[in-house]
mmCIF file of C-alpha atoms and ligand atoms in Angstrom:
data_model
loop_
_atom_site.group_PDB
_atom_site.id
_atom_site.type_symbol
_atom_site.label_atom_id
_atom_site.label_comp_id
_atom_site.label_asym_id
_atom_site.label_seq_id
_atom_site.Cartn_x
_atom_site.Cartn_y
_atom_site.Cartn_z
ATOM 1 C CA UNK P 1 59.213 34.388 66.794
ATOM 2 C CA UNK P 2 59.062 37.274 69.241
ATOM 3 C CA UNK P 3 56.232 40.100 69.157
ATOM 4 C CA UNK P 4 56.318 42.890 71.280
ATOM 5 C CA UNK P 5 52.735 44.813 71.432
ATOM 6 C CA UNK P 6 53.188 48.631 72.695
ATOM 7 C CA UNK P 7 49.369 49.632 73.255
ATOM 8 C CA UNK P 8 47.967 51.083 76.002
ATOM 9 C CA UNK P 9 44.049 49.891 75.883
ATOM 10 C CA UNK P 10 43.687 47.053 77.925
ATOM 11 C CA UNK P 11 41.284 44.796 76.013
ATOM 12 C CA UNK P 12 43.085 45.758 72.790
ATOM 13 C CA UNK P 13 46.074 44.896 74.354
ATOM 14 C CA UNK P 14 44.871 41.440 75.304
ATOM 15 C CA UNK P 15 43.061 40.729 71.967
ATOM 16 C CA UNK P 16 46.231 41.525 70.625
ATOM 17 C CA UNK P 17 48.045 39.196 72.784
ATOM 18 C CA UNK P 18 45.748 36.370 72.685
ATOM 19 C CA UNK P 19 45.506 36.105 69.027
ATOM 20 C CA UNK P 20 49.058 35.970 68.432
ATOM 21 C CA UNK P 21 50.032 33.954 70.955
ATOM 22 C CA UNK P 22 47.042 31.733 68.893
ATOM 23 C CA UNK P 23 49.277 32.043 65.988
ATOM 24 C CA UNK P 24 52.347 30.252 68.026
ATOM 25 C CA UNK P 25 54.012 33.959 68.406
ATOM 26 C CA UNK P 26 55.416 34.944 71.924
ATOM 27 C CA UNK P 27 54.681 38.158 72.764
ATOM 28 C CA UNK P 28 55.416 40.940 75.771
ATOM 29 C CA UNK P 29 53.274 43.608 76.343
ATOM 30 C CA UNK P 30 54.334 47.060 77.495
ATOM 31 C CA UNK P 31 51.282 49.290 78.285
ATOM 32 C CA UNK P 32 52.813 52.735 77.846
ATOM 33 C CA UNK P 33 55.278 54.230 75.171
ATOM 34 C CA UNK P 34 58.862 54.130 77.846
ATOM 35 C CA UNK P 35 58.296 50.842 78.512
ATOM 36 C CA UNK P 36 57.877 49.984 74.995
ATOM 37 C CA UNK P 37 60.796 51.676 74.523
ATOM 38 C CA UNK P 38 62.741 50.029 77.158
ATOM 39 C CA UNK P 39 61.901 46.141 75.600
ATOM 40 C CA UNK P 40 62.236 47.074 72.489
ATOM 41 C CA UNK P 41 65.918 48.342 73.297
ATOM 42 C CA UNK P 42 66.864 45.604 75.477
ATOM 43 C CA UNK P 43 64.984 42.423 74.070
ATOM 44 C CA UNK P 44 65.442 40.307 71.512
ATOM 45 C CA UNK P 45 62.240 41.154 68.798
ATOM 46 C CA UNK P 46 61.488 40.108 65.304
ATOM 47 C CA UNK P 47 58.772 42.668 65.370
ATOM 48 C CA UNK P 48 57.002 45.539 67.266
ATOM 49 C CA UNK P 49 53.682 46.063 67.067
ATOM 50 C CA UNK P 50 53.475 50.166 68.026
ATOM 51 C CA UNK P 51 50.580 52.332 68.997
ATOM 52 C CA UNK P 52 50.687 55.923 67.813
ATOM 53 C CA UNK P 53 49.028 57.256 70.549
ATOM 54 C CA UNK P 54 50.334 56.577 73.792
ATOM 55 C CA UNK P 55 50.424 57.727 77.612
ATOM 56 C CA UNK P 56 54.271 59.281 78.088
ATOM 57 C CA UNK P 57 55.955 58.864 75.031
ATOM 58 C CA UNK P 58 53.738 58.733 71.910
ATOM 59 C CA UNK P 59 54.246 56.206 69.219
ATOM 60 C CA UNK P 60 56.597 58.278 67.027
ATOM 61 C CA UNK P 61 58.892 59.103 69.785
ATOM 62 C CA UNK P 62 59.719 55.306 70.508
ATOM 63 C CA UNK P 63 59.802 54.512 67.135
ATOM 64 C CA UNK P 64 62.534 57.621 66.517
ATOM 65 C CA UNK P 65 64.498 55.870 69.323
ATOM 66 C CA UNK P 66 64.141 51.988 68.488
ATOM 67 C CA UNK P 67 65.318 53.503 65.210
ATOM 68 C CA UNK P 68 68.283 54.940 66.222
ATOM 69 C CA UNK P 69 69.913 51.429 67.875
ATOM 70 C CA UNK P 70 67.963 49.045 65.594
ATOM 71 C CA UNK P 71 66.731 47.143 62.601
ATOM 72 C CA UNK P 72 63.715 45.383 63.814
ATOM 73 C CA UNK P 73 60.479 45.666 62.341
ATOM 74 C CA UNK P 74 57.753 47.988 63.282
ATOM 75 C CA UNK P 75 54.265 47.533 62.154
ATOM 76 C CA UNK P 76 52.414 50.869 63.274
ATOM 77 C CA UNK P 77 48.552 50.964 64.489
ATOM 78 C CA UNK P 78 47.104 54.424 63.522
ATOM 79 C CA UNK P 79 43.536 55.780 64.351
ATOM 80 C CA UNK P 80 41.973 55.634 60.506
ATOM 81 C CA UNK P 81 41.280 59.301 60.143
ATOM 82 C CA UNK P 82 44.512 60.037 61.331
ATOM 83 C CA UNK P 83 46.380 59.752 57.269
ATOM 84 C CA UNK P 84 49.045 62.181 58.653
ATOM 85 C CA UNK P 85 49.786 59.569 61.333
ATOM 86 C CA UNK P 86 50.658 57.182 58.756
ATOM 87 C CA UNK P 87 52.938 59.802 56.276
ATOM 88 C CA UNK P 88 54.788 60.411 59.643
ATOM 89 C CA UNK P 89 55.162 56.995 60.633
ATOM 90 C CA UNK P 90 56.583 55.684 57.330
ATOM 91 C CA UNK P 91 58.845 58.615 57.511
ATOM 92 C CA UNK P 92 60.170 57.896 60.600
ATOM 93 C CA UNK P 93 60.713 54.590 59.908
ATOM 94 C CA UNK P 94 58.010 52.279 60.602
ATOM 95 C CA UNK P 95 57.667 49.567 57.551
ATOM 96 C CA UNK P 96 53.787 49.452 57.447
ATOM 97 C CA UNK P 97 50.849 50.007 59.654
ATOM 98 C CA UNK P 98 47.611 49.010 59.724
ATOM 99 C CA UNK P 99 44.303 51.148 60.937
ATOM 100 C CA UNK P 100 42.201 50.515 63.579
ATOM 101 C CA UNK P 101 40.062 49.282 63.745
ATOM 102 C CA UNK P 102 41.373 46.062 61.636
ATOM 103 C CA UNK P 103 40.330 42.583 60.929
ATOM 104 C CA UNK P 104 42.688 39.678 62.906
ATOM 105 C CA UNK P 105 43.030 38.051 59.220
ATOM 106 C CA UNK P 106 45.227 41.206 58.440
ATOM 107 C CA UNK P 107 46.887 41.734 61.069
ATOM 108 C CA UNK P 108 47.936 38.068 61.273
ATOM 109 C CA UNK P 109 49.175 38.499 57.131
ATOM 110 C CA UNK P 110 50.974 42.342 57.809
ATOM 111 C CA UNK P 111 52.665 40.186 60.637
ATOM 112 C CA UNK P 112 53.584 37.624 58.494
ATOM 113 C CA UNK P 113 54.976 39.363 55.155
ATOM 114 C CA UNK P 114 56.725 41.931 57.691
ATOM 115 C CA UNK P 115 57.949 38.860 59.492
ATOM 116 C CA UNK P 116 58.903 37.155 56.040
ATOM 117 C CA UNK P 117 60.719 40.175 55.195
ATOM 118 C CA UNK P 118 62.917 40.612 58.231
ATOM 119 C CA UNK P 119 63.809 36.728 58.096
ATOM 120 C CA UNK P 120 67.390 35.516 57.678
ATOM 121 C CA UNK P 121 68.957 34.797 54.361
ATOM 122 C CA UNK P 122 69.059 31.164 53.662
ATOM 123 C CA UNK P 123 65.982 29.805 54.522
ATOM 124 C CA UNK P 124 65.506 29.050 50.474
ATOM 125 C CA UNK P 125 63.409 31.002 47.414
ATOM 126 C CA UNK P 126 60.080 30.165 49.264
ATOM 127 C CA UNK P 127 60.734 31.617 52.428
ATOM 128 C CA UNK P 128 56.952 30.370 53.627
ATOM 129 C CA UNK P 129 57.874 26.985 53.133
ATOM 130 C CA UNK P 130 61.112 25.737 55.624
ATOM 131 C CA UNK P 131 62.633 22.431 54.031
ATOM 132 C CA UNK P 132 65.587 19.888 55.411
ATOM 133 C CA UNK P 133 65.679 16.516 53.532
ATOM 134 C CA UNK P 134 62.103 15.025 53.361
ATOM 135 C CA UNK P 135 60.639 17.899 56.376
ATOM 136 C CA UNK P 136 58.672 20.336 54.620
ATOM 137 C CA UNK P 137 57.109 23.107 57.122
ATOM 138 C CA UNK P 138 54.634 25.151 55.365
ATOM 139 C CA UNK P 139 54.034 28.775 57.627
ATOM 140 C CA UNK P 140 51.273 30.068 56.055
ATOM 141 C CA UNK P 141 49.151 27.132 56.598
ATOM 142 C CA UNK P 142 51.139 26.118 59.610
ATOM 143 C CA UNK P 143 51.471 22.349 58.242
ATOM 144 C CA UNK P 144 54.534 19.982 58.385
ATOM 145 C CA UNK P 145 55.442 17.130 56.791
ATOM 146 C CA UNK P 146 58.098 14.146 56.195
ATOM 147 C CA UNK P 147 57.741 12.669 52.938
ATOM 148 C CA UNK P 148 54.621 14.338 52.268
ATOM 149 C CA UNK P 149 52.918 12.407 55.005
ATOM 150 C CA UNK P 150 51.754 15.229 57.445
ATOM 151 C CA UNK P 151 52.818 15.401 61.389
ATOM 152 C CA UNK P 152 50.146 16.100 63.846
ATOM 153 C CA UNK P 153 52.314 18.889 65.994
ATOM 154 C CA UNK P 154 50.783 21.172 68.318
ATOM 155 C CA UNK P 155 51.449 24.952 68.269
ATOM 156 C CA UNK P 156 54.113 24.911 70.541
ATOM 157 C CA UNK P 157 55.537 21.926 68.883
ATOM 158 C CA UNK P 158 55.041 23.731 65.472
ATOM 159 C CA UNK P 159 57.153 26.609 67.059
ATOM 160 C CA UNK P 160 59.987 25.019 68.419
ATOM 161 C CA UNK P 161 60.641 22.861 65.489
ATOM 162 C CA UNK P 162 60.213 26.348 63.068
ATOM 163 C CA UNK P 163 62.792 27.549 65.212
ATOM 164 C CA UNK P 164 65.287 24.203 64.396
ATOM 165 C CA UNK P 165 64.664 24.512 61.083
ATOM 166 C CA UNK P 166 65.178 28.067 60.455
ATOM 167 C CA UNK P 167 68.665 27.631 62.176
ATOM 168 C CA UNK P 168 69.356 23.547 61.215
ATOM 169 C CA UNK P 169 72.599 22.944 61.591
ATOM 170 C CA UNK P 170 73.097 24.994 64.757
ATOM 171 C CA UNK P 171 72.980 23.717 67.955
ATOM 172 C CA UNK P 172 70.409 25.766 70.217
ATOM 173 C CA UNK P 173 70.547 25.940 73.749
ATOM 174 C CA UNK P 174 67.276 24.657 76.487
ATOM 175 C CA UNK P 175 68.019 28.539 77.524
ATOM 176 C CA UNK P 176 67.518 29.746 73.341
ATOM 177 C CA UNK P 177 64.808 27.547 73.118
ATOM 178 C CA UNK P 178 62.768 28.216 76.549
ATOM 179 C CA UNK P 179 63.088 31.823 75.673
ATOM 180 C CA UNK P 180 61.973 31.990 72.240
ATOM 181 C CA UNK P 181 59.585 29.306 72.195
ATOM 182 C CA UNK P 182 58.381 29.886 75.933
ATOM 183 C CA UNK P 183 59.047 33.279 76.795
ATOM 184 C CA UNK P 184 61.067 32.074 80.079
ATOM 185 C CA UNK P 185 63.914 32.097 81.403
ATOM 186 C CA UNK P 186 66.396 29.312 82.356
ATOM 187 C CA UNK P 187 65.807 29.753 85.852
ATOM 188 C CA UNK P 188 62.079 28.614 85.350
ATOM 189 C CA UNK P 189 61.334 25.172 84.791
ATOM 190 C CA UNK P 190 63.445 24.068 81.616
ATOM 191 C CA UNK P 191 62.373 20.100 81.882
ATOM 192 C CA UNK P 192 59.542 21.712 80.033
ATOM 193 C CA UNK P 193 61.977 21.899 76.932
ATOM 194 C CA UNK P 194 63.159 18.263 77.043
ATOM 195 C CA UNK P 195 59.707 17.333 77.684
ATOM 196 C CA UNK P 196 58.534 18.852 74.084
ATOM 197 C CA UNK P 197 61.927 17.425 72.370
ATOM 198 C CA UNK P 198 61.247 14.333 73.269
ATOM 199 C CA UNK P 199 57.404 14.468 72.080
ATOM 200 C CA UNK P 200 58.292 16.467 68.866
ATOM 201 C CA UNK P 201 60.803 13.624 68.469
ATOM 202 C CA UNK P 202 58.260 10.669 68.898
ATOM 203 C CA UNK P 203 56.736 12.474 66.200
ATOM 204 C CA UNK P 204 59.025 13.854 64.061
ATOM 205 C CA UNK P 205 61.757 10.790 64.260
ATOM 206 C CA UNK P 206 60.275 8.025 65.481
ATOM 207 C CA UNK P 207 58.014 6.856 62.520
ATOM 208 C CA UNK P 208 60.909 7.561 59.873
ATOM 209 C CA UNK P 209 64.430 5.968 59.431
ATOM 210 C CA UNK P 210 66.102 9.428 58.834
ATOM 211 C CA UNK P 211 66.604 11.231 62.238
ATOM 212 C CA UNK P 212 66.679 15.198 61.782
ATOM 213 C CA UNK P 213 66.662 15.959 65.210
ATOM 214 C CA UNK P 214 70.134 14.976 67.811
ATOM 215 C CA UNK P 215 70.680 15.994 71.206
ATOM 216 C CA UNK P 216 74.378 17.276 71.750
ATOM 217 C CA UNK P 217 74.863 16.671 75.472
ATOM 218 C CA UNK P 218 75.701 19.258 77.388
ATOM 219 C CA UNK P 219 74.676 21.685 74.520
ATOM 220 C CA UNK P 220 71.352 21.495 73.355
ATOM 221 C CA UNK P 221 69.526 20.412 70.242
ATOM 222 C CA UNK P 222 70.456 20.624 66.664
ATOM 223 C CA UNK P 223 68.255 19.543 63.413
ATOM 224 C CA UNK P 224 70.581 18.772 60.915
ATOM 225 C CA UNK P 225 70.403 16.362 58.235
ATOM 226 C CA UNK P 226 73.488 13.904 58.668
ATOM 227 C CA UNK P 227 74.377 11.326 55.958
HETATM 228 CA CA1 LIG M 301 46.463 54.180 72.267
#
């Protein structure tokens, strides 16, 4: 999952960054309100994290614009005297914001139910809990499990295989996966991506009979549950 953060203070910006990133989200930064702009327009987000007040191009301005082209949603930060910033956000289209200064516990959760909301159809009535045959992957408390007996992934791990699951039965590129789950391109070092298949594998595969996860040379990876 992709976050873009549009704030202009520095350390909020890198408190901002560093605790999602914590949370196994990738996230770009832009620093000013055209820049925001600009990656919101041209990348691929599941959210935007927006500023109201901004050097340039204020908060409401890139919002009107993002709104214009696209869906994606946009979790405002308002000052928390400013209550007209917030009627005026919601009108213009953000779908919640939050008021500085704010706990990480709710940012992380606004994140999450906005994040829940904008998900794809499909992914079943619990959309916090990802299932394929015996994998369970519970987001919330960021656990998996095969058979109920519990998989000791790391974050990235966690990510790439939240990825799989949400879109099992698809086969995703190295070049998908390095650039949601790494934030790189395929020009930088993709052996990283067959290096964390193979360990998510070993841990994922290896212990059970049932394999989830195949390699389709050539292609990519898919996680599909084949009879
Ligand atoms: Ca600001």
């Amino acid at each position: 999952m992709k976050i873009l953060v549009v704030e202009d203070e520095p350390k909020l910006a890198e408190y901002l960054r560093k605790a999602l990133t914590e949370s196994s989200y990738v996230v770009d930064v832009a620093s000013n309100g055209s820049d925001g702009r600009h990656l919101a327009l041209d990348g691929h987000y599941d959210l935007v994290l927006l500023d109201v007040m901004l050097p340039g191009m204020d908060g409401f301005a890139v919002l009107r614009e993002l709104r214009r082209a696209k869906n994606v949603p946009v979790l405002m930060l308002t000052a928390w005297d400013k209550v007209e910033d917030r009627v005026k956000g919601l009108q213009a289209g953000a779908d919640d914001y939050l008021v500085k200064p704010f706990a990480l516990s709710e940012l992380l959760a606004r994140v999450q139910a906005l994040l829940r909301r904008g998900a794809a159809p499909g992914v079943g009535p619990d959309p916090t809990i990802l299932r394929l045959a015996d994998l369970e992957l519970d987001l919330v408390r960021r656990k998996a499990s095969r058979s109920g007996q519990r998989l000791d992934l790391t974050a990235k791990e966690f990510t790439l295989l939240t990825l799989l699951l949400r879109r099992h039965g698809q086969v995703l590129s190295r070049t998908t996966l390095a650039e949601q789950v790494w934030d790189m391109n395929f020009d930088s070092n993709t052996n990283v991506v067959e290096v964390a298949v193979r360990r998510l594998r070993g841990k994922l595969d290896d212990p059970f009979e049932k394999k989830l996860l195949h390699t389709v040379r050539g292609m990519g990876y898919v996680l599909e549950n084949r009879e």
